[in-house]
PDB file of C-alpha atoms in Angstrom:
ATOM      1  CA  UNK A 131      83.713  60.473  27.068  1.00 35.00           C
ATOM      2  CA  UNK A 132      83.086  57.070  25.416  1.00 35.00           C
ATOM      3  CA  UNK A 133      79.467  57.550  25.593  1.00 36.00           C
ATOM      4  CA  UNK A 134      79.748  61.207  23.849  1.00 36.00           C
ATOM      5  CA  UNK A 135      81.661  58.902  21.314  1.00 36.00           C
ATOM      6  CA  UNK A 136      79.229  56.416  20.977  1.00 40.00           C
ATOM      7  CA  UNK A 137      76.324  58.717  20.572  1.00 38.00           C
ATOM      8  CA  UNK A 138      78.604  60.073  17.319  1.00 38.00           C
ATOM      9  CA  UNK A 139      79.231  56.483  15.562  1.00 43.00           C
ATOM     10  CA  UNK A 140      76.194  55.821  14.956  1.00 41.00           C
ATOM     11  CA  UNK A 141      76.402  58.731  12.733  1.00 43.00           C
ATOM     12  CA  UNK A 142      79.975  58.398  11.322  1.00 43.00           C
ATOM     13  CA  UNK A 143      79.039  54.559  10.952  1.00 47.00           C
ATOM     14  CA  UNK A 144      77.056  52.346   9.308  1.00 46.00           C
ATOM     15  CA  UNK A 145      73.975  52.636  11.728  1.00 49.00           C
ATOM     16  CA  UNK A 146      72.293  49.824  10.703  1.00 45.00           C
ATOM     17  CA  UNK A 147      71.755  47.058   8.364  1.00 47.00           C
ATOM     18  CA  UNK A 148      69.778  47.354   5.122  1.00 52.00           C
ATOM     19  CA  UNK A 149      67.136  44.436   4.982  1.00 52.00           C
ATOM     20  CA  UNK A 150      67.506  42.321   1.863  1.00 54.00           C
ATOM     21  CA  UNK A 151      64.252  40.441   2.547  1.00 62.00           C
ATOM     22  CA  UNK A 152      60.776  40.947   3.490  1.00 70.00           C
ATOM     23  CA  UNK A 153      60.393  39.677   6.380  1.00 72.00           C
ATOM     24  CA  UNK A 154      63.900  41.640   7.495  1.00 79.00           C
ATOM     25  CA  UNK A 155      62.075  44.684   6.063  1.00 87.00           C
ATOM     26  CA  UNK A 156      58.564  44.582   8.094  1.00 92.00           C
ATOM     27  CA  UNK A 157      60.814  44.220  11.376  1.00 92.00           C
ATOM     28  CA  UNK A 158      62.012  47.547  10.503  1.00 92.00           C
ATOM     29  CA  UNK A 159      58.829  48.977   9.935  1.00 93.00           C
ATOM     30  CA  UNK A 160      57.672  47.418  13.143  1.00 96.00           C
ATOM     31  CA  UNK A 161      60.855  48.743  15.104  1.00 96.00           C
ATOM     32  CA  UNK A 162      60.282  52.463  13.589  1.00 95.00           C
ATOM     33  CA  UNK A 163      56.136  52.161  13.900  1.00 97.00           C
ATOM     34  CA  UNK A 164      57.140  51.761  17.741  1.00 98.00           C
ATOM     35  CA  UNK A 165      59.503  54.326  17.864  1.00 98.00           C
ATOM     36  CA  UNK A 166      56.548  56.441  16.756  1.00 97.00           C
ATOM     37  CA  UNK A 167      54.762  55.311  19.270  1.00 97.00           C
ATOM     38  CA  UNK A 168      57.123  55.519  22.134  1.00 97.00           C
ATOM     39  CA  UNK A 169      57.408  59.209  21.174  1.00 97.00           C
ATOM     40  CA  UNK A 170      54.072  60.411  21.871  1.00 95.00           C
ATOM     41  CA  UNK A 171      54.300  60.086  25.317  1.00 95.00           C
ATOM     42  CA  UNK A 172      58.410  59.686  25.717  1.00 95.00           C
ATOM     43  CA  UNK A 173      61.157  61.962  25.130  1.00 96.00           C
ATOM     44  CA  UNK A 174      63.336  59.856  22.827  1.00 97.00           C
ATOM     45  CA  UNK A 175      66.564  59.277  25.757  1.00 95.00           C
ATOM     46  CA  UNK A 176      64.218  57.779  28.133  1.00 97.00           C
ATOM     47  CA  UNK A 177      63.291  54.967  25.902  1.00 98.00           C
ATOM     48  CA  UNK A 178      64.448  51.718  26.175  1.00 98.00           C
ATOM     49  CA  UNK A 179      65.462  49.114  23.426  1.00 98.00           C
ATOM     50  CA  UNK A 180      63.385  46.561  25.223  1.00 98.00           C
ATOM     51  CA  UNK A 181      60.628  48.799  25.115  1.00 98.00           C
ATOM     52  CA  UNK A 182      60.425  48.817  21.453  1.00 98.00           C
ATOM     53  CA  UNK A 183      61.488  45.707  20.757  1.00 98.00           C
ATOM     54  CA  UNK A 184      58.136  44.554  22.938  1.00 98.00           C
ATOM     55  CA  UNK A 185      56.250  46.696  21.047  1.00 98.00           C
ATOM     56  CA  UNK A 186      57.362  45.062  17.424  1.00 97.00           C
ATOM     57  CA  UNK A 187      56.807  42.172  18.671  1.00 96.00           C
ATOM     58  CA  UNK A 188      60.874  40.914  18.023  1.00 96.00           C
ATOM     59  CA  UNK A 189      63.472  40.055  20.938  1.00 96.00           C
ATOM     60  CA  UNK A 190      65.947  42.297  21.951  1.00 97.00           C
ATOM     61  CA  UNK A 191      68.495  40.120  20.362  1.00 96.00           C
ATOM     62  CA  UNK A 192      67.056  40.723  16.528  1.00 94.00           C
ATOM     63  CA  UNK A 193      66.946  44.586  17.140  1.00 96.00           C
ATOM     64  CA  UNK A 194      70.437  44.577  17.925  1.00 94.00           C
ATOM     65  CA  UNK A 195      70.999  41.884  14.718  1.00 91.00           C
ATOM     66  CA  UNK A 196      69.720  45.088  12.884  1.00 90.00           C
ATOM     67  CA  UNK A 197      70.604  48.263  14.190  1.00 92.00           C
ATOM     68  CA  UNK A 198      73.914  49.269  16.745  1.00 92.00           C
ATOM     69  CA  UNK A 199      71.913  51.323  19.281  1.00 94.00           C
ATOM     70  CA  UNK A 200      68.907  53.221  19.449  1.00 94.00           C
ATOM     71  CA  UNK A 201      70.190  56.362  17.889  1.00 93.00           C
ATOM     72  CA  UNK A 202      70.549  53.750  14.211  1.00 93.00           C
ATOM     73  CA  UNK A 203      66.848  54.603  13.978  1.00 95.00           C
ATOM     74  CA  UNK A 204      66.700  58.251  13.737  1.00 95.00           C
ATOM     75  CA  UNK A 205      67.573  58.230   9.956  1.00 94.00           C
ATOM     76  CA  UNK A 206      64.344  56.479   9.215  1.00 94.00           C
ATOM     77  CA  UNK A 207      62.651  58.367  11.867  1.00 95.00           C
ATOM     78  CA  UNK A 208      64.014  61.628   9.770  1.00 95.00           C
ATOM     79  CA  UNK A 209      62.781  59.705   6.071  1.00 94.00           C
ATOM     80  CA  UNK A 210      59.371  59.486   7.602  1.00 94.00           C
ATOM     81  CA  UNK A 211      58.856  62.912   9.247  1.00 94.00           C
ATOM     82  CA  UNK A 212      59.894  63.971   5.390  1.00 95.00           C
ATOM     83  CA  UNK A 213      57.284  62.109   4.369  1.00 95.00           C
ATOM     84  CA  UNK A 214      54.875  63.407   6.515  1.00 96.00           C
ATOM     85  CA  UNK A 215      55.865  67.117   5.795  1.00 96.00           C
ATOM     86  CA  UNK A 216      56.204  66.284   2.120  1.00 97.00           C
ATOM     87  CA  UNK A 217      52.246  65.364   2.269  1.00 97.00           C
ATOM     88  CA  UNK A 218      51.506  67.895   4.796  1.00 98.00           C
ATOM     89  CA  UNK A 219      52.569  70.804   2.553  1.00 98.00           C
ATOM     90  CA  UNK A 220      50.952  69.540  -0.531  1.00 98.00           C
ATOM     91  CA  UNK A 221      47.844  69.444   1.197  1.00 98.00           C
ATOM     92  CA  UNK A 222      48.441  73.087   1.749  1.00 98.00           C
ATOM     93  CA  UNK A 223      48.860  73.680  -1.862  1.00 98.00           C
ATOM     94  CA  UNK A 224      45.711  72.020  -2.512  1.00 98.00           C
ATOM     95  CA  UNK A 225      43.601  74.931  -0.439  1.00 97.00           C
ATOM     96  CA  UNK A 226      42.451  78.108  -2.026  1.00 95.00           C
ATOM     97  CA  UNK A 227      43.118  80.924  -0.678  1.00 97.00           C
ATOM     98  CA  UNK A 228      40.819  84.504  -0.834  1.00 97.00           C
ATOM     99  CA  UNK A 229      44.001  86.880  -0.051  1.00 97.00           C
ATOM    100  CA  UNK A 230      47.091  87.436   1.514  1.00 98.00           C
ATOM    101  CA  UNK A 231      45.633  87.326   5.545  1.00 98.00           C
ATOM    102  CA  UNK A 232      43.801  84.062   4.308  1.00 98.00           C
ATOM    103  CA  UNK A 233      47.062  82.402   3.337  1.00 98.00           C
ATOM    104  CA  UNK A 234      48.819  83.698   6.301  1.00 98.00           C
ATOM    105  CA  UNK A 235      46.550  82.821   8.502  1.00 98.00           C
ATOM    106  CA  UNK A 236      46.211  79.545   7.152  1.00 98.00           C
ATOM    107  CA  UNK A 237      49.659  78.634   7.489  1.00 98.00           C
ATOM    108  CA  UNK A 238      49.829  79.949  10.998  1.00 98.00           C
ATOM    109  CA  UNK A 239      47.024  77.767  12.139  1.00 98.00           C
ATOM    110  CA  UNK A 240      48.074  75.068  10.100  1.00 98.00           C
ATOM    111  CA  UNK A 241      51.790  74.390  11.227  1.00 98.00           C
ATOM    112  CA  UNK A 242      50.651  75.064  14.794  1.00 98.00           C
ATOM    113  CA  UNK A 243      48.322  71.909  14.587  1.00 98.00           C
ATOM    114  CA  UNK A 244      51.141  69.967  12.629  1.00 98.00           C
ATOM    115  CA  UNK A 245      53.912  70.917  15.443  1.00 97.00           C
ATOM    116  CA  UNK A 246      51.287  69.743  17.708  1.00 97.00           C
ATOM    117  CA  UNK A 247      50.748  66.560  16.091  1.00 96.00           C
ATOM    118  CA  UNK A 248      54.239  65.320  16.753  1.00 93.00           C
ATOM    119  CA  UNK A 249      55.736  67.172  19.607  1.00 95.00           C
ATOM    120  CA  UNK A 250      58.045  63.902  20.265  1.00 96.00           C
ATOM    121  CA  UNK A 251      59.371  63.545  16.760  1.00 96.00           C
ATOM    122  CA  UNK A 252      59.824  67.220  16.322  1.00 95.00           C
ATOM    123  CA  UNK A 253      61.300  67.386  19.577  1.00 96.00           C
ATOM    124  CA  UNK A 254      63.924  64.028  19.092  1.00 96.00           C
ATOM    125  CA  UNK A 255      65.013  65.376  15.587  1.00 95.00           C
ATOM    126  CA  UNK A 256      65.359  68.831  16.519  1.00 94.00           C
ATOM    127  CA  UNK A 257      67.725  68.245  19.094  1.00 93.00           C
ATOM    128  CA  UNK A 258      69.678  65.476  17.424  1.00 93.00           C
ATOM    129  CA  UNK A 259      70.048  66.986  14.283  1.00 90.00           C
ATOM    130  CA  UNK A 260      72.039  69.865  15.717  1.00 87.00           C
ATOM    131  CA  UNK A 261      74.016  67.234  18.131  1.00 85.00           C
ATOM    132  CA  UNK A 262      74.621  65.295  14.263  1.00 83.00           C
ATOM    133  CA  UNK A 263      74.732  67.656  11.101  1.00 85.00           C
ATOM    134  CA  UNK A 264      74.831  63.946   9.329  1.00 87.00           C
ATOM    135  CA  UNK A 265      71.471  62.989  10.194  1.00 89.00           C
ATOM    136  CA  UNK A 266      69.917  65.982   7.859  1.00 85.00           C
ATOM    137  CA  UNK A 267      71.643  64.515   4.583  1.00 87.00           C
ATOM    138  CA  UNK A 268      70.381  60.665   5.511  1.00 88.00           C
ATOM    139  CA  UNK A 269      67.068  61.582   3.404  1.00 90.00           C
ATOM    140  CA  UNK A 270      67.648  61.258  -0.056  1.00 88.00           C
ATOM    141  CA  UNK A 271      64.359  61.602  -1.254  1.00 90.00           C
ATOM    142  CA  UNK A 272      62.728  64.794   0.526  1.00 93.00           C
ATOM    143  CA  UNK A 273      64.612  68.047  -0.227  1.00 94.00           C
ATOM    144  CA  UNK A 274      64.073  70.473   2.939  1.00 93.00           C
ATOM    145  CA  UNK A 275      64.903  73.561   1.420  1.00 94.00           C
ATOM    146  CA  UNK A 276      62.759  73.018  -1.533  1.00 96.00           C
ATOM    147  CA  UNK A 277      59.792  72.362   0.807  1.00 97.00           C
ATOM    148  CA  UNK A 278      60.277  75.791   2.433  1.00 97.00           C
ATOM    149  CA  UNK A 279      60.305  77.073  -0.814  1.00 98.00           C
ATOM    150  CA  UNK A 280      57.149  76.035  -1.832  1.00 98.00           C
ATOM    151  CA  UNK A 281      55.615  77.392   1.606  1.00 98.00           C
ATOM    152  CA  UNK A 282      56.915  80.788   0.852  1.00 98.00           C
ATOM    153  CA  UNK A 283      55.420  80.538  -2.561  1.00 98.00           C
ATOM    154  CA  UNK A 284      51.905  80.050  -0.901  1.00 98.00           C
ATOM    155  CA  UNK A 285      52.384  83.656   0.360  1.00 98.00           C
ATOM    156  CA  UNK A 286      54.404  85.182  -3.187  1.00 97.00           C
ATOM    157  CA  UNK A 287      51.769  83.772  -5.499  1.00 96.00           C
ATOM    158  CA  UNK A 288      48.926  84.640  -3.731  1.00 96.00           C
ATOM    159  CA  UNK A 289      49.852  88.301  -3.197  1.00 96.00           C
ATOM    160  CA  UNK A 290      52.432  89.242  -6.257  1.00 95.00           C
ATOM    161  CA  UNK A 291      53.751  92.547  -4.011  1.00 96.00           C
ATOM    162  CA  UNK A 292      55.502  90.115  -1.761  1.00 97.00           C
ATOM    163  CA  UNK A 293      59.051  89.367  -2.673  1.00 97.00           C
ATOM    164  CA  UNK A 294      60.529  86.125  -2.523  1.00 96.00           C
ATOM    165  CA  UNK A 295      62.975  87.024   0.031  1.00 97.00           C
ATOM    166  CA  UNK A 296      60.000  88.352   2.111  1.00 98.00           C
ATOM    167  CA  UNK A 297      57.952  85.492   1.661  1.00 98.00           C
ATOM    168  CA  UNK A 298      60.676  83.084   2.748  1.00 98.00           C
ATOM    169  CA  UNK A 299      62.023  85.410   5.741  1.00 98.00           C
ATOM    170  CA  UNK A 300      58.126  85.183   7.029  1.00 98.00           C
ATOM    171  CA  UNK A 301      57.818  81.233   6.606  1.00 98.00           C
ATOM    172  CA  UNK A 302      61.210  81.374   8.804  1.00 98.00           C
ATOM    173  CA  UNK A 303      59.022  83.693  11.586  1.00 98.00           C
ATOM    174  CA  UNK A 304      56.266  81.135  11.412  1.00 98.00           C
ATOM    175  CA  UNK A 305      57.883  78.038  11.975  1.00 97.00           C
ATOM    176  CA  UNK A 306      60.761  79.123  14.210  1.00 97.00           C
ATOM    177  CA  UNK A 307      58.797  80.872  16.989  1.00 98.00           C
ATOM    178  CA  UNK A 308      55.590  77.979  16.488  1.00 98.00           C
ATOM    179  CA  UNK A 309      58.416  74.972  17.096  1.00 96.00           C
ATOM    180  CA  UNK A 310      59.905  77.024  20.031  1.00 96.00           C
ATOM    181  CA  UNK A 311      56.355  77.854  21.867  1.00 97.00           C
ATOM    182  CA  UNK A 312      54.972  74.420  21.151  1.00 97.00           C
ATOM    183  CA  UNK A 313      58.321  72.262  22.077  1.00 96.00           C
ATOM    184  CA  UNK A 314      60.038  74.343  24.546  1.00 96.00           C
ATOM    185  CA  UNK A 315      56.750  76.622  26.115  1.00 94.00           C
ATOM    186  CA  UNK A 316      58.701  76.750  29.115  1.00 95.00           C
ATOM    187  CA  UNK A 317      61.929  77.752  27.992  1.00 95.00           C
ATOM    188  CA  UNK A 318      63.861  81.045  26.706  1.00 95.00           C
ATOM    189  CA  UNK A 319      63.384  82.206  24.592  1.00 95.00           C
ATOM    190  CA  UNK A 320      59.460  81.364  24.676  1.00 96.00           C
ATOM    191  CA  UNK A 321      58.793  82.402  28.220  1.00 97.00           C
ATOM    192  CA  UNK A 322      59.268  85.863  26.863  1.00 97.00           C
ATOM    193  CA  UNK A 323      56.051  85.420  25.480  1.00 97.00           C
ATOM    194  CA  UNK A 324      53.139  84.467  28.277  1.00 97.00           C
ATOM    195  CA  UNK A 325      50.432  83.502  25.940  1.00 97.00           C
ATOM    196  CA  UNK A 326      49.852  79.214  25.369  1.00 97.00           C
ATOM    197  CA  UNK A 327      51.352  78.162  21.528  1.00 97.00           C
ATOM    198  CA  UNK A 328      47.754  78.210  20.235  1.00 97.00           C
ATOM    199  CA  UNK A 329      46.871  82.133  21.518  1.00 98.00           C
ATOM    200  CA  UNK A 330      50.546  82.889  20.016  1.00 98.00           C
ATOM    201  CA  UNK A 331      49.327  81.225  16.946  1.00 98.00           C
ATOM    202  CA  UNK A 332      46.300  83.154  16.788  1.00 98.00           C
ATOM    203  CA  UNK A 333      48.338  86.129  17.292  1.00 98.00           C
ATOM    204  CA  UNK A 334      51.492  85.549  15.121  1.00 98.00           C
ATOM    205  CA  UNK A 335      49.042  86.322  11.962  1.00 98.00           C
ATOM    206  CA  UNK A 336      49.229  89.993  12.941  1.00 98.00           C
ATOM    207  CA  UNK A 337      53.051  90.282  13.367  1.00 97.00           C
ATOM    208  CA  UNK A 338      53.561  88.560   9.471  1.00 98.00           C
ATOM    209  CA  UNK A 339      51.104  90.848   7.656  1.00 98.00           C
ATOM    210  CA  UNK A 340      52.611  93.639   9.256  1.00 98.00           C
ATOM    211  CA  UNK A 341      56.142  93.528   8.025  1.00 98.00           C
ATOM    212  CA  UNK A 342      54.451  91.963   5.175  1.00 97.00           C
ATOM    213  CA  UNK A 343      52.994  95.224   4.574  1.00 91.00           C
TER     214      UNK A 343
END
């Protein structure tokens, strides 16, 4: 029980300290840059505080001088994945595309190789921001919904007999069933499907025209 209530104050709390100088600054960075780095080969509960704190390059005793736990560091874990979709999206926007299967296909490849990319942060804030509703309002600067918006626009503006509802119902099909084959492959629901997630993301294409019409 306490540790089910620990894993919820560092949500309800002040996580961690702001840094009012540089120096207290970069050893945030550092802490958060080995985060990242724990994660690509780590799920995030069987990391260790020590193991970061090596990492940065800081003792054990100035982590906890920051932050309360571990947990204190998925808000700028969640700021920097925001980032990185932010900038991932625009670079999306930046392509031409011929037609409607161009675009779709596009965007199928394209968040399969992103998913891909960062398994372990996908993975860590997936789970914990379902465990903590909190953690999705702790970016202030990266608007989620707006950035699905402007993925369904890729598909509304390049083909004007799409609706906006269908548009955003098939950015919903892309990214749900991609983040459930790549993170959970051998789970339900995506054992359902035998194919790997880069044949389903081949295949998914032909699924989104279709009830695109």
């Amino acid at each position: 029980m306490r540790l089910q209530l620990n894993m919820f104050e560092f949500m309800s709390e002040t996580p961690f300290l702001a840094p009012k100088q540089q120096r207290s600054q970069q050893t945030q960075e550092k802490l958060v840059k080995a985060l990242h780095h724990s994660l690509k080969s780590k799920f995030f509960e069987h990391i260790s505080i020590k193991e970061l704190a090596d990492y940065a390059e800081v003792s054990v005793g100035t982590f906890y001088r920051r932050f309360k736990n571990k947990e204190s560091l998925l808000p700028m874990l969640y700021q920097d994945f925001g980032i990185a979709l932010d900038n991932w999206v625009s670079e999306l926007e930046a392509q031409h595309y011929k037609n409607l299967d161009d675009v779709v296909n596009t965007l199928c490849h394209k968040t399969y190789v992103f998913l891909s990319s960062q398994q372990g942060v996908f993975r860590t804030l997936h789970l914990n921001s379902r465990l903590h509703s909190e953690l999705l309002g702790s970016d202030k600067h990266i608007n989620r919904r707006v950035i699905y918006q402007r993925l369904a626009q890729l598909i509304s503006q390049t083909d004007t007999k799409v609706s906006e509802a269908a548009a955003g119902t098939a950015v919903f099909l892309i990214v749900s069933s991609l983040l459930d084959k790549v993170l959970y492959h051998d789970l339900t629901p995506a054992i359902a499907c035998d194919l790997s997630a880069q044949q389903y993301a081949q295949e998914l294409p032909k699924i989104i025209l279709a009830y695109l019409g």
